[in-house]
Amino acid sequence: MKKYLFTGIILLFVTSVNIFSQTQIGEGKVSGVWNKEGSPYIVNGNISIEKFQTLTIEPGVEVKFAENTGLLAYGRLIAVGTCTDSIRFTAIDTAKGWGGVNF
């Protein structure tokens, strides 16, 4: 019985971490570093990287955009994944799509 209870607690913890480890991004200016620990990044409005600013997206990050929203880069976007840890840009609703990345 104790083995099953312990397994259930571990499963609940892993599921909870997965649910709460997302980062909500509202409309506006963005910069800084987006890392795997904050992934997925849920973008709920159009975002921009302003001139002379940098947004670095680290390997393993997933960025999900709401319908008709996108990223406009006037500044610098650094997003370099690896063969084993890619960076993924996608729509929250893949049937409706998103606005893309524009430079």
mmCIF file of N, CA, C and O in Angstrom:
data_model
loop_
_atom_site.group_PDB
_atom_site.id
_atom_site.type_symbol
_atom_site.label_atom_id
_atom_site.label_comp_id
_atom_site.label_asym_id
_atom_site.label_seq_id
_atom_site.Cartn_x
_atom_site.Cartn_y
_atom_site.Cartn_z
ATOM 1 N N MET A 1 0.821 -1.195 0.000
ATOM 2 C CA MET A 1 0.000 0.000 0.000
ATOM 3 C C MET A 1 0.864 1.257 0.000
ATOM 4 O O MET A 1 0.570 2.199 -0.698
ATOM 5 N N LYS A 2 1.920 1.267 0.811
ATOM 6 C CA LYS A 2 2.789 2.429 0.892
ATOM 7 C C LYS A 2 3.462 2.702 -0.452
ATOM 8 O O LYS A 2 3.629 3.843 -0.835
ATOM 9 N N LYS A 3 3.833 1.643 -1.172
ATOM 10 C CA LYS A 3 4.483 1.802 -2.469
ATOM 11 C C LYS A 3 3.559 2.513 -3.448
ATOM 12 O O LYS A 3 3.965 3.410 -4.169
ATOM 13 N N TYR A 4 2.286 2.143 -3.462
ATOM 14 C CA TYR A 4 1.332 2.759 -4.378
ATOM 15 C C TYR A 4 1.049 4.208 -3.994
ATOM 16 O O TYR A 4 0.920 5.073 -4.845
ATOM 17 N N LEU A 5 0.958 4.487 -2.717
ATOM 18 C CA LEU A 5 0.734 5.847 -2.245
ATOM 19 C C LEU A 5 1.908 6.739 -2.620
ATOM 20 O O LEU A 5 1.722 7.846 -3.129
ATOM 21 N N PHE A 6 3.135 6.252 -2.417
ATOM 22 C CA PHE A 6 4.326 7.017 -2.769
ATOM 23 C C PHE A 6 4.371 7.283 -4.275
ATOM 24 O O PHE A 6 4.634 8.400 -4.704
ATOM 25 N N THR A 7 4.071 6.272 -5.086
ATOM 26 C CA THR A 7 4.051 6.429 -6.547
ATOM 27 C C THR A 7 3.004 7.456 -6.957
ATOM 28 O O THR A 7 3.235 8.288 -7.818
ATOM 29 N N GLY A 8 1.848 7.426 -6.307
ATOM 30 C CA GLY A 8 0.785 8.391 -6.607
ATOM 31 C C GLY A 8 1.194 9.811 -6.268
ATOM 32 O O GLY A 8 0.910 10.749 -7.009
ATOM 33 N N ILE A 9 1.878 9.985 -5.148
ATOM 34 C CA ILE A 9 2.343 11.318 -4.746
ATOM 35 C C ILE A 9 3.377 11.841 -5.738
ATOM 36 O O ILE A 9 3.311 12.994 -6.148
ATOM 37 N N ILE A 10 4.307 10.995 -6.155
ATOM 38 C CA ILE A 10 5.315 11.399 -7.141
ATOM 39 C C ILE A 10 4.642 11.772 -8.458
ATOM 40 O O ILE A 10 4.955 12.800 -9.058
ATOM 41 N N LEU A 11 3.681 10.977 -8.922
ATOM 42 C CA LEU A 11 2.966 11.262 -10.164
ATOM 43 C C LEU A 11 2.227 12.589 -10.063
ATOM 44 O O LEU A 11 2.256 13.398 -10.981
ATOM 45 N N LEU A 12 1.586 12.852 -8.943
ATOM 46 C CA LEU A 12 0.879 14.112 -8.724
ATOM 47 C C LEU A 12 1.848 15.286 -8.765
ATOM 48 O O LEU A 12 1.582 16.305 -9.387
ATOM 49 N N PHE A 13 3.013 15.147 -8.134
ATOM 50 C CA PHE A 13 4.018 16.207 -8.130
ATOM 51 C C PHE A 13 4.514 16.503 -9.548
ATOM 52 O O PHE A 13 4.574 17.646 -9.962
ATOM 53 N N VAL A 14 4.842 15.473 -10.309
ATOM 54 C CA VAL A 14 5.334 15.646 -11.684
ATOM 55 C C VAL A 14 4.270 16.300 -12.539
ATOM 56 O O VAL A 14 4.538 17.214 -13.314
ATOM 57 N N THR A 15 3.023 15.885 -12.400
ATOM 58 C CA THR A 15 1.924 16.477 -13.164
ATOM 59 C C THR A 15 1.738 17.941 -12.779
ATOM 60 O O THR A 15 1.555 18.798 -13.633
ATOM 61 N N SER A 16 1.804 18.251 -11.488
ATOM 62 C CA SER A 16 1.641 19.632 -11.028
ATOM 63 C C SER A 16 2.748 20.530 -11.550
ATOM 64 O O SER A 16 2.499 21.642 -11.983
ATOM 65 N N VAL A 17 3.980 20.064 -11.532
ATOM 66 C CA VAL A 17 5.095 20.850 -12.041
ATOM 67 C C VAL A 17 4.885 21.133 -13.513
ATOM 68 O O VAL A 17 5.096 22.238 -13.994
ATOM 69 N N ASN A 18 4.429 20.151 -14.260
ATOM 70 C CA ASN A 18 4.188 20.312 -15.688
ATOM 71 C C ASN A 18 3.097 21.337 -15.960
ATOM 72 O O ASN A 18 3.184 22.133 -16.871
ATOM 73 N N ILE A 19 2.049 21.342 -15.157
ATOM 74 C CA ILE A 19 0.935 22.270 -15.352
ATOM 75 C C ILE A 19 1.355 23.699 -15.028
ATOM 76 O O ILE A 19 1.014 24.632 -15.727
ATOM 77 N N PHE A 20 2.113 23.882 -13.948
ATOM 78 C CA PHE A 20 2.412 25.217 -13.470
ATOM 79 C C PHE A 20 3.716 25.801 -13.996
ATOM 80 O O PHE A 20 4.060 26.910 -13.683
ATOM 81 N N SER A 21 4.448 25.051 -14.814
ATOM 82 C CA SER A 21 5.724 25.575 -15.291
ATOM 83 C C SER A 21 5.584 26.278 -16.634
ATOM 84 O O SER A 21 6.469 26.220 -17.458
ATOM 85 N N GLN A 22 4.479 26.917 -16.864
ATOM 86 C CA GLN A 22 4.329 27.722 -18.073
ATOM 87 C C GLN A 22 4.377 29.193 -17.703
ATOM 88 O O GLN A 22 4.090 29.575 -16.584
ATOM 89 N N THR A 23 4.757 30.016 -18.679
ATOM 90 C CA THR A 23 4.876 31.444 -18.451
ATOM 91 C C THR A 23 3.929 32.172 -19.391
ATOM 92 O O THR A 23 3.976 31.977 -20.604
ATOM 93 N N GLN A 24 3.071 32.997 -18.835
ATOM 94 C CA GLN A 24 2.121 33.784 -19.627
ATOM 95 C C GLN A 24 2.783 35.097 -20.042
ATOM 96 O O GLN A 24 3.341 35.805 -19.207
ATOM 97 N N ILE A 25 2.706 35.419 -21.326
ATOM 98 C CA ILE A 25 3.269 36.652 -21.866
ATOM 99 C C ILE A 25 2.125 37.471 -22.449
ATOM 100 O O ILE A 25 1.432 37.014 -23.362
ATOM 101 N N GLY A 26 1.935 38.668 -21.925
ATOM 102 C CA GLY A 26 0.894 39.555 -22.438
ATOM 103 C C GLY A 26 1.425 40.420 -23.571
ATOM 104 O O GLY A 26 2.620 40.416 -23.881
ATOM 105 N N GLU A 27 0.548 41.169 -24.184
ATOM 106 C CA GLU A 27 0.918 42.049 -25.288
ATOM 107 C C GLU A 27 1.912 43.096 -24.812
ATOM 108 O O GLU A 27 1.816 43.611 -23.704
ATOM 109 N N GLY A 28 2.906 43.407 -25.674
ATOM 110 C CA GLY A 28 3.844 44.466 -25.336
ATOM 111 C C GLY A 28 5.278 44.126 -25.677
ATOM 112 O O GLY A 28 5.565 43.226 -26.455
ATOM 113 N N LYS A 29 6.190 44.871 -25.064
ATOM 114 C CA LYS A 29 7.626 44.743 -25.324
ATOM 115 C C LYS A 29 8.211 43.586 -24.518
ATOM 116 O O LYS A 29 7.840 43.394 -23.368
ATOM 117 N N VAL A 30 9.120 42.841 -25.162
ATOM 118 C CA VAL A 30 9.794 41.736 -24.480
ATOM 119 C C VAL A 30 11.296 41.848 -24.673
ATOM 120 O O VAL A 30 11.771 42.390 -25.665
ATOM 121 N N SER A 31 12.042 41.334 -23.707
ATOM 122 C CA SER A 31 13.500 41.250 -23.780
ATOM 123 C C SER A 31 13.941 40.313 -22.664
ATOM 124 O O SER A 31 13.120 39.820 -21.895
ATOM 125 N N GLY A 32 15.237 40.051 -22.602
ATOM 126 C CA GLY A 32 15.750 39.182 -21.551
ATOM 127 C C GLY A 32 15.990 37.778 -22.062
ATOM 128 O O GLY A 32 16.293 37.565 -23.235
ATOM 129 N N VAL A 33 15.822 36.795 -21.161
ATOM 130 C CA VAL A 33 16.101 35.397 -21.482
ATOM 131 C C VAL A 33 14.875 34.553 -21.174
ATOM 132 O O VAL A 33 14.313 34.634 -20.079
ATOM 133 N N TRP A 34 14.458 33.743 -22.148
ATOM 134 C CA TRP A 34 13.409 32.756 -21.940
ATOM 135 C C TRP A 34 14.102 31.407 -21.867
ATOM 136 O O TRP A 34 14.777 30.993 -22.805
ATOM 137 N N ASN A 35 13.952 30.716 -20.734
ATOM 138 C CA ASN A 35 14.658 29.455 -20.536
ATOM 139 C C ASN A 35 13.692 28.276 -20.461
ATOM 140 O O ASN A 35 12.468 28.447 -20.382
ATOM 141 N N LYS A 36 14.262 27.094 -20.478
ATOM 142 C CA LYS A 36 13.489 25.853 -20.484
ATOM 143 C C LYS A 36 12.610 25.717 -19.238
ATOM 144 O O LYS A 36 11.506 25.174 -19.310
ATOM 145 N N GLU A 37 13.078 26.220 -18.118
ATOM 146 C CA GLU A 37 12.321 26.110 -16.879
ATOM 147 C C GLU A 37 10.994 26.865 -16.942
ATOM 148 O O GLU A 37 10.045 26.501 -16.264
ATOM 149 N N GLY A 38 10.915 27.935 -17.724
ATOM 150 C CA GLY A 38 9.687 28.710 -17.848
ATOM 151 C C GLY A 38 8.792 28.266 -18.993
ATOM 152 O O GLY A 38 7.722 28.816 -19.207
ATOM 153 N N SER A 39 9.242 27.285 -19.740
ATOM 154 C CA SER A 39 8.547 26.817 -20.935
ATOM 155 C C SER A 39 7.369 25.916 -20.569
ATOM 156 O O SER A 39 7.431 25.198 -19.577
ATOM 157 N N PRO A 40 6.284 25.994 -21.346
ATOM 158 C CA PRO A 40 6.116 26.791 -22.550
ATOM 159 C C PRO A 40 5.768 28.242 -22.214
ATOM 160 O O PRO A 40 5.183 28.529 -21.181
ATOM 161 N N TYR A 41 6.133 29.139 -23.105
ATOM 162 C CA TYR A 41 5.778 30.553 -23.004
ATOM 163 C C TYR A 41 4.506 30.738 -23.826
ATOM 164 O O TYR A 41 4.497 30.473 -25.022
ATOM 165 N N ILE A 42 3.439 31.163 -23.172
ATOM 166 C CA ILE A 42 2.133 31.330 -23.807
ATOM 167 C C ILE A 42 1.949 32.810 -24.116
ATOM 168 O O ILE A 42 1.821 33.631 -23.209
ATOM 169 N N VAL A 43 1.950 33.159 -25.403
ATOM 170 C CA VAL A 43 1.877 34.560 -25.838
ATOM 171 C C VAL A 43 0.426 34.885 -26.175
ATOM 172 O O VAL A 43 -0.145 34.324 -27.106
ATOM 173 N N ASN A 44 -0.164 35.808 -25.407
ATOM 174 C CA ASN A 44 -1.587 36.131 -25.547
ATOM 175 C C ASN A 44 -1.860 37.452 -26.256
ATOM 176 O O ASN A 44 -2.995 37.910 -26.274
ATOM 177 N N GLY A 45 -0.858 38.075 -26.816
ATOM 178 C CA GLY A 45 -1.022 39.322 -27.555
ATOM 179 C C GLY A 45 0.235 39.567 -28.366
ATOM 180 O O GLY A 45 1.255 38.902 -28.169
ATOM 181 N N ASN A 46 0.177 40.488 -29.308
ATOM 182 C CA ASN A 46 1.357 40.791 -30.117
ATOM 183 C C ASN A 46 2.487 41.302 -29.228
ATOM 184 O O ASN A 46 2.263 42.115 -28.336
ATOM 185 N N ILE A 47 3.674 40.790 -29.491
ATOM 186 C CA ILE A 47 4.845 41.201 -28.712
ATOM 187 C C ILE A 47 5.909 41.754 -29.654
ATOM 188 O O ILE A 47 5.912 41.452 -30.855
ATOM 189 N N SER A 48 6.807 42.569 -29.095
ATOM 190 C CA SER A 48 7.878 43.148 -29.907
ATOM 191 C C SER A 48 9.173 43.237 -29.116
ATOM 192 O O SER A 48 9.164 43.398 -27.898
ATOM 193 N N ILE A 49 10.262 43.109 -29.851
ATOM 194 C CA ILE A 49 11.594 43.360 -29.306
ATOM 195 C C ILE A 49 11.983 44.734 -29.834
ATOM 196 O O ILE A 49 12.087 44.924 -31.053
ATOM 197 N N GLU A 50 12.152 45.677 -28.953
ATOM 198 C CA GLU A 50 12.436 47.048 -29.368
ATOM 199 C C GLU A 50 13.882 47.205 -29.847
ATOM 200 O O GLU A 50 14.761 46.416 -29.504
ATOM 201 N N LYS A 51 14.124 48.255 -30.609
ATOM 202 C CA LYS A 51 15.456 48.586 -31.115
ATOM 203 C C LYS A 51 16.447 48.640 -29.949
ATOM 204 O O LYS A 51 16.126 49.172 -28.880
ATOM 205 N N PHE A 52 17.620 48.055 -30.138
ATOM 206 C CA PHE A 52 18.704 47.984 -29.162
ATOM 207 C C PHE A 52 18.422 47.020 -27.993
ATOM 208 O O PHE A 52 19.185 46.971 -27.041
ATOM 209 N N GLN A 53 17.324 46.273 -28.048
ATOM 210 C CA GLN A 53 16.997 45.281 -27.023
ATOM 211 C C GLN A 53 17.236 43.877 -27.588
ATOM 212 O O GLN A 53 17.252 43.680 -28.804
ATOM 213 N N THR A 54 17.404 42.886 -26.702
ATOM 214 C CA THR A 54 17.644 41.508 -27.125
ATOM 215 C C THR A 54 16.728 40.566 -26.365
ATOM 216 O O THR A 54 16.553 40.691 -25.155
ATOM 217 N N LEU A 55 16.142 39.619 -27.083
ATOM 218 C CA LEU A 55 15.426 38.501 -26.481
ATOM 219 C C LEU A 55 16.194 37.243 -26.847
ATOM 220 O O LEU A 55 16.387 36.953 -28.031
ATOM 221 N N THR A 56 16.663 36.520 -25.840
ATOM 222 C CA THR A 56 17.367 35.263 -26.052
ATOM 223 C C THR A 56 16.443 34.126 -25.644
ATOM 224 O O THR A 56 15.921 34.109 -24.521
ATOM 225 N N ILE A 57 16.225 33.196 -26.559
ATOM 226 C CA ILE A 57 15.409 32.018 -26.281
ATOM 227 C C ILE A 57 16.338 30.814 -26.285
ATOM 228 O O ILE A 57 16.979 30.513 -27.298
ATOM 229 N N GLU A 58 16.423 30.148 -25.143
ATOM 230 C CA GLU A 58 17.375 29.055 -24.974
ATOM 231 C C GLU A 58 16.831 27.736 -25.535
ATOM 232 O O GLU A 58 15.621 27.587 -25.722
ATOM 233 N N PRO A 59 17.722 26.775 -25.793
ATOM 234 C CA PRO A 59 17.299 25.465 -26.289
ATOM 235 C C PRO A 59 16.270 24.812 -25.360
ATOM 236 O O PRO A 59 16.318 24.974 -24.140
ATOM 237 N N GLY A 60 15.328 24.098 -25.967
ATOM 238 C CA GLY A 60 14.307 23.390 -25.205
ATOM 239 C C GLY A 60 13.058 24.188 -24.914
ATOM 240 O O GLY A 60 12.115 23.684 -24.320
ATOM 241 N N VAL A 61 13.013 25.445 -25.361
ATOM 242 C CA VAL A 61 11.863 26.309 -25.090
ATOM 243 C C VAL A 61 10.811 26.138 -26.180
ATOM 244 O O VAL A 61 11.117 26.041 -27.358
ATOM 245 N N GLU A 62 9.557 26.128 -25.755
ATOM 246 C CA GLU A 62 8.432 26.135 -26.679
ATOM 247 C C GLU A 62 7.680 27.446 -26.477
ATOM 248 O O GLU A 62 7.383 27.826 -25.343
ATOM 249 N N VAL A 63 7.393 28.143 -27.582
ATOM 250 C CA VAL A 63 6.659 29.404 -27.545
ATOM 251 C C VAL A 63 5.359 29.182 -28.297
ATOM 252 O O VAL A 63 5.370 28.836 -29.483
ATOM 253 N N LYS A 64 4.228 29.348 -27.594
ATOM 254 C CA LYS A 64 2.912 29.120 -28.184
ATOM 255 C C LYS A 64 2.168 30.447 -28.282
ATOM 256 O O LYS A 64 2.005 31.144 -27.283
ATOM 257 N N PHE A 65 1.717 30.776 -29.494
ATOM 258 C CA PHE A 65 1.046 32.046 -29.750
ATOM 259 C C PHE A 65 -0.466 31.860 -29.888
ATOM 260 O O PHE A 65 -0.926 30.895 -30.496
ATOM 261 N N ALA A 66 -1.218 32.827 -29.350
ATOM 262 C CA ALA A 66 -2.664 32.859 -29.545
ATOM 263 C C ALA A 66 -2.952 33.215 -31.003
ATOM 264 O O ALA A 66 -2.079 33.709 -31.731
ATOM 265 N N GLU A 67 -4.172 32.983 -31.417
ATOM 266 C CA GLU A 67 -4.596 33.263 -32.794
ATOM 267 C C GLU A 67 -4.314 34.726 -33.176
ATOM 268 O O GLU A 67 -4.570 35.637 -32.396
ATOM 269 N N ASN A 68 -3.780 34.918 -34.373
ATOM 270 C CA ASN A 68 -3.491 36.246 -34.932
ATOM 271 C C ASN A 68 -2.498 37.062 -34.115
ATOM 272 O O ASN A 68 -2.516 38.291 -34.166
ATOM 273 N N THR A 69 -1.662 36.423 -33.333
ATOM 274 C CA THR A 69 -0.633 37.149 -32.603
ATOM 275 C C THR A 69 0.744 36.715 -33.100
ATOM 276 O O THR A 69 0.904 35.622 -33.628
ATOM 277 N N GLY A 70 1.704 37.597 -32.958
ATOM 278 C CA GLY A 70 3.040 37.279 -33.430
ATOM 279 C C GLY A 70 4.098 38.109 -32.732
ATOM 280 O O GLY A 70 3.822 38.854 -31.791
ATOM 281 N N LEU A 71 5.309 37.986 -33.252
ATOM 282 C CA LEU A 71 6.479 38.671 -32.714
ATOM 283 C C LEU A 71 7.058 39.573 -33.784
ATOM 284 O O LEU A 71 7.333 39.124 -34.900
ATOM 285 N N LEU A 72 7.234 40.834 -33.459
ATOM 286 C CA LEU A 72 7.856 41.807 -34.345
ATOM 287 C C LEU A 72 9.198 42.197 -33.749
ATOM 288 O O LEU A 72 9.262 42.708 -32.629
ATOM 289 N N ALA A 73 10.277 41.915 -34.469
ATOM 290 C CA ALA A 73 11.622 42.148 -33.941
ATOM 291 C C ALA A 73 12.259 43.364 -34.607
ATOM 292 O O ALA A 73 12.676 43.305 -35.754
ATOM 293 N N TYR A 74 12.320 44.473 -33.866
ATOM 294 C CA TYR A 74 13.080 45.649 -34.287
ATOM 295 C C TYR A 74 14.501 45.523 -33.749
ATOM 296 O O TYR A 74 15.425 46.090 -34.276
ATOM 297 N N GLY A 75 14.623 44.781 -32.660
ATOM 298 C CA GLY A 75 15.907 44.543 -32.010
ATOM 299 C C GLY A 75 16.453 43.191 -32.402
ATOM 300 O O GLY A 75 16.248 42.718 -33.513
ATOM 301 N N ARG A 76 17.101 42.541 -31.451
ATOM 302 C CA ARG A 76 17.828 41.300 -31.723
ATOM 303 C C ARG A 76 17.122 40.101 -31.083
ATOM 304 O O ARG A 76 16.805 40.118 -29.900
ATOM 305 N N LEU A 77 16.895 39.063 -31.887
ATOM 306 C CA LEU A 77 16.342 37.803 -31.410
ATOM 307 C C LEU A 77 17.419 36.737 -31.549
ATOM 308 O O LEU A 77 17.928 36.501 -32.646
ATOM 309 N N ILE A 78 17.791 36.128 -30.428
ATOM 310 C CA ILE A 78 18.751 35.026 -30.443
ATOM 311 C C ILE A 78 17.989 33.769 -30.032
ATOM 312 O O ILE A 78 17.518 33.675 -28.895
ATOM 313 N N ALA A 79 17.843 32.838 -30.966
ATOM 314 C CA ALA A 79 17.125 31.592 -30.704
ATOM 315 C C ALA A 79 17.879 30.476 -31.406
ATOM 316 O O ALA A 79 17.673 30.219 -32.591
ATOM 317 N N VAL A 80 18.782 29.826 -30.677
ATOM 318 C CA VAL A 80 19.617 28.775 -31.253
ATOM 319 C C VAL A 80 19.377 27.493 -30.471
ATOM 320 O O VAL A 80 19.809 27.368 -29.327
ATOM 321 N N GLY A 81 18.695 26.559 -31.096
ATOM 322 C CA GLY A 81 18.467 25.259 -30.475
ATOM 323 C C GLY A 81 19.626 24.329 -30.776
ATOM 324 O O GLY A 81 20.639 24.720 -31.359
ATOM 325 N N THR A 82 19.465 23.088 -30.375
ATOM 326 C CA THR A 82 20.455 22.057 -30.669
ATOM 327 C C THR A 82 19.744 20.882 -31.329
ATOM 328 O O THR A 82 18.501 20.828 -31.357
ATOM 329 N N CYS A 83 20.501 19.934 -31.837
ATOM 330 C CA CYS A 83 19.908 18.742 -32.457
ATOM 331 C C CYS A 83 19.042 17.974 -31.472
ATOM 332 O O CYS A 83 18.031 17.385 -31.844
ATOM 333 N N THR A 84 19.414 17.976 -30.217
ATOM 334 C CA THR A 84 18.680 17.219 -29.207
ATOM 335 C C THR A 84 17.738 18.074 -28.369
ATOM 336 O O THR A 84 16.945 17.535 -27.598
ATOM 337 N N ASP A 85 17.807 19.384 -28.507
ATOM 338 C CA ASP A 85 16.989 20.291 -27.701
ATOM 339 C C ASP A 85 16.615 21.510 -28.539
ATOM 340 O O ASP A 85 17.233 22.570 -28.444
ATOM 341 N N SER A 86 15.585 21.354 -29.361
ATOM 342 C CA SER A 86 15.212 22.408 -30.295
ATOM 343 C C SER A 86 14.375 23.496 -29.620
ATOM 344 O O SER A 86 13.947 23.358 -28.482
ATOM 345 N N ILE A 87 14.137 24.572 -30.358
ATOM 346 C CA ILE A 87 13.229 25.638 -29.950
ATOM 347 C C ILE A 87 12.036 25.532 -30.885
ATOM 348 O O ILE A 87 12.197 25.389 -32.095
ATOM 349 N N ARG A 88 10.837 25.607 -30.313
ATOM 350 C CA ARG A 88 9.639 25.420 -31.129
ATOM 351 C C ARG A 88 8.718 26.624 -30.998
ATOM 352 O O ARG A 88 8.354 27.020 -29.895
ATOM 353 N N PHE A 89 8.354 27.209 -32.149
ATOM 354 C CA PHE A 89 7.359 28.274 -32.220
ATOM 355 C C PHE A 89 6.112 27.653 -32.829
ATOM 356 O O PHE A 89 6.184 27.050 -33.911
ATOM 357 N N THR A 90 4.971 27.808 -32.176
ATOM 358 C CA THR A 90 3.747 27.191 -32.666
ATOM 359 C C THR A 90 2.529 27.999 -32.216
ATOM 360 O O THR A 90 2.659 28.945 -31.451
ATOM 361 N N ALA A 91 1.370 27.600 -32.711
ATOM 362 C CA ALA A 91 0.112 28.221 -32.310
ATOM 363 C C ALA A 91 -0.496 27.446 -31.154
ATOM 364 O O ALA A 91 -0.339 26.222 -31.069
ATOM 365 N N ILE A 92 -1.207 28.140 -30.290
ATOM 366 C CA ILE A 92 -1.958 27.465 -29.235
ATOM 367 C C ILE A 92 -2.997 26.565 -29.901
ATOM 368 O O ILE A 92 -3.144 25.409 -29.558
ATOM 369 N N ASP A 93 -3.711 27.127 -30.875
ATOM 370 C CA ASP A 93 -4.696 26.375 -31.654
ATOM 371 C C ASP A 93 -4.144 26.214 -33.068
ATOM 372 O O ASP A 93 -4.193 27.142 -33.871
ATOM 373 N N THR A 94 -3.596 25.058 -33.366
ATOM 374 C CA THR A 94 -2.935 24.849 -34.660
ATOM 375 C C THR A 94 -3.904 24.944 -35.836
ATOM 376 O O THR A 94 -3.481 25.218 -36.959
ATOM 377 N N ALA A 95 -5.183 24.764 -35.609
ATOM 378 C CA ALA A 95 -6.164 24.905 -36.688
ATOM 379 C C ALA A 95 -6.361 26.375 -37.078
ATOM 380 O O ALA A 95 -6.648 26.684 -38.230
ATOM 381 N N LYS A 96 -6.169 27.290 -36.127
ATOM 382 C CA LYS A 96 -6.359 28.726 -36.381
ATOM 383 C C LYS A 96 -5.054 29.441 -36.698
ATOM 384 O O LYS A 96 -5.057 30.501 -37.292
ATOM 385 N N GLY A 97 -3.923 28.901 -36.257
ATOM 386 C CA GLY A 97 -2.624 29.488 -36.574
ATOM 387 C C GLY A 97 -2.259 30.671 -35.697
ATOM 388 O O GLY A 97 -2.903 30.969 -34.707
ATOM 389 N N TRP A 98 -1.190 31.370 -36.140
ATOM 390 C CA TRP A 98 -0.679 32.536 -35.424
ATOM 391 C C TRP A 98 -0.051 33.483 -36.429
ATOM 392 O O TRP A 98 -0.022 33.211 -37.617
ATOM 393 N N GLY A 99 0.480 34.614 -35.968
ATOM 394 C CA GLY A 99 0.933 35.672 -36.852
ATOM 395 C C GLY A 99 2.381 35.612 -37.309
ATOM 396 O O GLY A 99 2.802 36.412 -38.122
ATOM 397 N N GLY A 100 3.181 34.704 -36.777
ATOM 398 C CA GLY A 100 4.560 34.542 -37.213
ATOM 399 C C GLY A 100 5.538 35.489 -36.544
ATOM 400 O O GLY A 100 5.183 36.277 -35.668
ATOM 401 N N VAL A 101 6.784 35.412 -37.013
ATOM 402 C CA VAL A 101 7.866 36.277 -36.541
ATOM 403 C C VAL A 101 8.260 37.177 -37.692
ATOM 404 O O VAL A 101 8.541 36.695 -38.801
ATOM 405 N N ASN A 102 8.270 38.468 -37.472
ATOM 406 C CA ASN A 102 8.624 39.436 -38.507
ATOM 407 C C ASN A 102 9.799 40.284 -38.036
ATOM 408 O O ASN A 102 9.824 40.767 -36.909
ATOM 409 N N PHE A 103 10.773 40.490 -38.961
ATOM 410 C CA PHE A 103 11.957 41.289 -38.660
ATOM 411 C C PHE A 103 11.899 42.587 -39.427
ATOM 412 O O PHE A 103 11.459 42.643 -40.542
#
